[in-house]
Coordinates of C-alpha atoms in Angstrom, one line a residue:
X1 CA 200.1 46.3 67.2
X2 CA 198.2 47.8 63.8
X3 CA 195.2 46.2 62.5
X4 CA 194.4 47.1 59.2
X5 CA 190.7 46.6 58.3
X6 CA 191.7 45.0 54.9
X7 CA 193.0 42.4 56.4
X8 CA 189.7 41.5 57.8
X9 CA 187.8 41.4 53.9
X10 CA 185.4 38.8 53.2
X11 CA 186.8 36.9 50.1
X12 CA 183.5 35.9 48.3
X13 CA 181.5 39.5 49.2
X14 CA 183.2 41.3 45.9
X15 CA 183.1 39.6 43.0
X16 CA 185.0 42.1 41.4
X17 CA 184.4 44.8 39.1
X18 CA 183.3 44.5 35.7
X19 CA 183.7 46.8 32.8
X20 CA 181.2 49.3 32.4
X21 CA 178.8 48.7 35.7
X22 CA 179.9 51.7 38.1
X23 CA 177.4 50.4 40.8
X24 CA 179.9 47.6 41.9
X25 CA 181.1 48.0 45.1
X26 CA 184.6 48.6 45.9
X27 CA 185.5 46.1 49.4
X28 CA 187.1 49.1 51.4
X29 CA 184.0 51.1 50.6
X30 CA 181.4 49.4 52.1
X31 CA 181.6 48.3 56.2
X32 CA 179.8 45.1 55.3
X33 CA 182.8 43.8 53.2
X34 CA 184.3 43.4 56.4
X35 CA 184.8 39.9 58.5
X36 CA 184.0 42.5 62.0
X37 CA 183.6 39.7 64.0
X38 CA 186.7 38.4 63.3
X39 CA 188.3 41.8 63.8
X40 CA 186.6 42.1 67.2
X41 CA 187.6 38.9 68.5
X42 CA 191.3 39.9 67.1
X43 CA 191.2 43.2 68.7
X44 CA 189.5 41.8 72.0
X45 CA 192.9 38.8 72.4
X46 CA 195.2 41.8 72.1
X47 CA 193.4 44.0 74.8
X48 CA 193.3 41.0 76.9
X49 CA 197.5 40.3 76.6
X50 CA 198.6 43.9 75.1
X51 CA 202.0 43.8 73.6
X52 CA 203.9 46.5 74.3
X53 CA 205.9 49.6 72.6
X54 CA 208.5 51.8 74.2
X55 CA 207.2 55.0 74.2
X56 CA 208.7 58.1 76.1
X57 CA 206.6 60.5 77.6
X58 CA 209.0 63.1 78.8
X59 CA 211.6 62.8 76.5
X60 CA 214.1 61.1 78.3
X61 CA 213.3 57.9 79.7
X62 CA 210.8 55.4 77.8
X63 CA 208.3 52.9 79.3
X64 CA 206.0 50.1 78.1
X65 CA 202.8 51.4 76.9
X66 CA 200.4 49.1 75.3
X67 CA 199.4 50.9 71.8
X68 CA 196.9 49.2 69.2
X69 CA 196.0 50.9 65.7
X70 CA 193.2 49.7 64.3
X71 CA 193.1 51.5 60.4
X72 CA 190.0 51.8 58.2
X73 CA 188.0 55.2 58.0
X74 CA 184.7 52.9 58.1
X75 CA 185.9 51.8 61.2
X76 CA 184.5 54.9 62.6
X77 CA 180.9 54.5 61.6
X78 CA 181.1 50.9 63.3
X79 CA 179.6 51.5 66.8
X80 CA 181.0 48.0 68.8
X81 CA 184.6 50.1 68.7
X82 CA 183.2 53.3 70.1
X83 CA 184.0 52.2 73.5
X84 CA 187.6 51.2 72.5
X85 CA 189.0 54.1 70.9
X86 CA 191.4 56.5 72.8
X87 CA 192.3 59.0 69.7
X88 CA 191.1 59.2 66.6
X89 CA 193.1 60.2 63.4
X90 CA 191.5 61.0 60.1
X91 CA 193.2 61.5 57.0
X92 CA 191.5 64.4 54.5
X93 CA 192.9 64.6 50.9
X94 CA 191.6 66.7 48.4
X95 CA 189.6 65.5 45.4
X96 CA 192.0 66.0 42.9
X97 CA 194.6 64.1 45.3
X98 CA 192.7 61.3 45.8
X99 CA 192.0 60.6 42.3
X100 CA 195.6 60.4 41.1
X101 CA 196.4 58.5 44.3
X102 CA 193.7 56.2 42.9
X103 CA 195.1 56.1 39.9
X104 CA 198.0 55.0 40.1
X105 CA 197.3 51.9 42.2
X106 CA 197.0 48.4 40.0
X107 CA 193.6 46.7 40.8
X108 CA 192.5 43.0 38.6
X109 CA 190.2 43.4 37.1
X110 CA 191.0 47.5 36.6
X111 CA 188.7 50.4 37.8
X112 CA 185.7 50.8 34.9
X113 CA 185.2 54.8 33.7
X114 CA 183.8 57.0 35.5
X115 CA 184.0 54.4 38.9
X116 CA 185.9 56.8 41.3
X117 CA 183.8 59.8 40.3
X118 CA 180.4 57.5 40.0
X119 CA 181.1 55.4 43.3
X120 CA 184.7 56.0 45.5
X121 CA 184.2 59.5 45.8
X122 CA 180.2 59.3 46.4
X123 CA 181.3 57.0 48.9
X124 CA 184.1 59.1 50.3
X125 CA 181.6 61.8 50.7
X126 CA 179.0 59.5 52.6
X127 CA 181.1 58.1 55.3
X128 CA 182.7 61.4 56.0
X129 CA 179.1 62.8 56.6
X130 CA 178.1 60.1 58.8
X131 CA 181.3 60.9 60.8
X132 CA 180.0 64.4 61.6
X133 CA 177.6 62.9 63.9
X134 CA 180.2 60.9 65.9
X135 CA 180.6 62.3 69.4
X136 CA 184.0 61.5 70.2
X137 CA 187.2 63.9 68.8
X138 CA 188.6 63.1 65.6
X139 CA 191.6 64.6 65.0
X140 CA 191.9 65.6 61.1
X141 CA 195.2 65.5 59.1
X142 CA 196.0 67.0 56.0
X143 CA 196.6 63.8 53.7
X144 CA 198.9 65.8 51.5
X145 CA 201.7 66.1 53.9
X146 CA 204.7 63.8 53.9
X147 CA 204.6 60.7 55.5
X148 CA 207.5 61.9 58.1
X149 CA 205.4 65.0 58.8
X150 CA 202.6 62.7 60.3
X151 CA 204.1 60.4 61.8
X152 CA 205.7 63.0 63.8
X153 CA 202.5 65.2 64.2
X154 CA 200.7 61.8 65.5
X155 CA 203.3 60.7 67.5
X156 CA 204.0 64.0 69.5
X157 CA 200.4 64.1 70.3
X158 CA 199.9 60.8 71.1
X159 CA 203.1 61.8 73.6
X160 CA 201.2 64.7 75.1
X161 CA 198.2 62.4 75.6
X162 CA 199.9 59.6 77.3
X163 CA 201.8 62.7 80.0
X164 CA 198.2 63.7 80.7
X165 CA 196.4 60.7 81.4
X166 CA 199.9 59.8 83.5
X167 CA 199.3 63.3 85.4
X168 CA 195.8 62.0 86.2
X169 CA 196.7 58.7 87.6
X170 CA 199.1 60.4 89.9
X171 CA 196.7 62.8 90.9
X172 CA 194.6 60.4 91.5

């Protein structure tokens, strides 16, 4: 299952930007935009009766492994999912990258001047401090490399995790 934490926005907490006023605040940006109760007691019903993906730990035969995604870099700074997370993955792209991703996605009413460099990047750079003090590995991907090339990155160490823990539980 993936939970994406947009789909967990208060409607009525953005009012949407307005031309001019940089101080608006995006609903991605801020943890607060976020219905986290709501989110919770989502995530909580699917740890309860996980659904299943096959996943093959050795290459050869597959099994049943219960495997939630929960996406949303503020997610991190949220300290009710610190007990729940197994890895961490955090995608880095470069300033330059991130603006002309920004660019060329369509928001209503549009970005005003100067609002990524007066408020998405500020913000950006905010939330990726605060993760510094987060005690738990994050593993860091470059952004820039083709969706194929992280998927597969991801998924062979998500593969390598999954052999350990199984090594544990026999050993066990």
């Amino acid at each position: 299952m993936a939970a994406s934490s947009l789909s967990f926005l208060f409607p009525l907490i953005y009012p949407g930007r307005s031309a001019g006023k940089v101080c608006n605040m995006e609903p991605s940006i801020v943890l607060e935009a976020l219905n986290m109760e709501k989110m919770m007691s989502t995530i909580s019903g699917w740890m309860e009766s996980p659904r299943h993906s096959l996943v093959s730990t050795d290459g050869e035969n597959a099994e049943e492994i219960p495997i939630l995604i929960i996406e949303g870099f503020l997610l991190f700074n949220y300290k009710p999912l610190d007990t729940i997370w197994n890895r961490s993955y955090f995608l880095t792209v470069p300033y330059e990258e991130c603006k002309r991703r920004r660019s060329t996605r369509v928001y209503k009413p549009p970005d005003p001047p100067g609002y990524f460099d007066g408020h998405v990047w500020p913000m950006y750079l905010k939330h990726r401090r605060e993760m510094e003090d987060i005690t738990w590995e994050i593993v860091y991907l470059d952004g820039t490399k083709s969706e194929e090339d992280l998927f597969s990155q991801v998924y062979e160490d998500l593969r390598q995790e999954l052999a350990k823990q199984k090594c544990l539980q026999v050993t066990a």
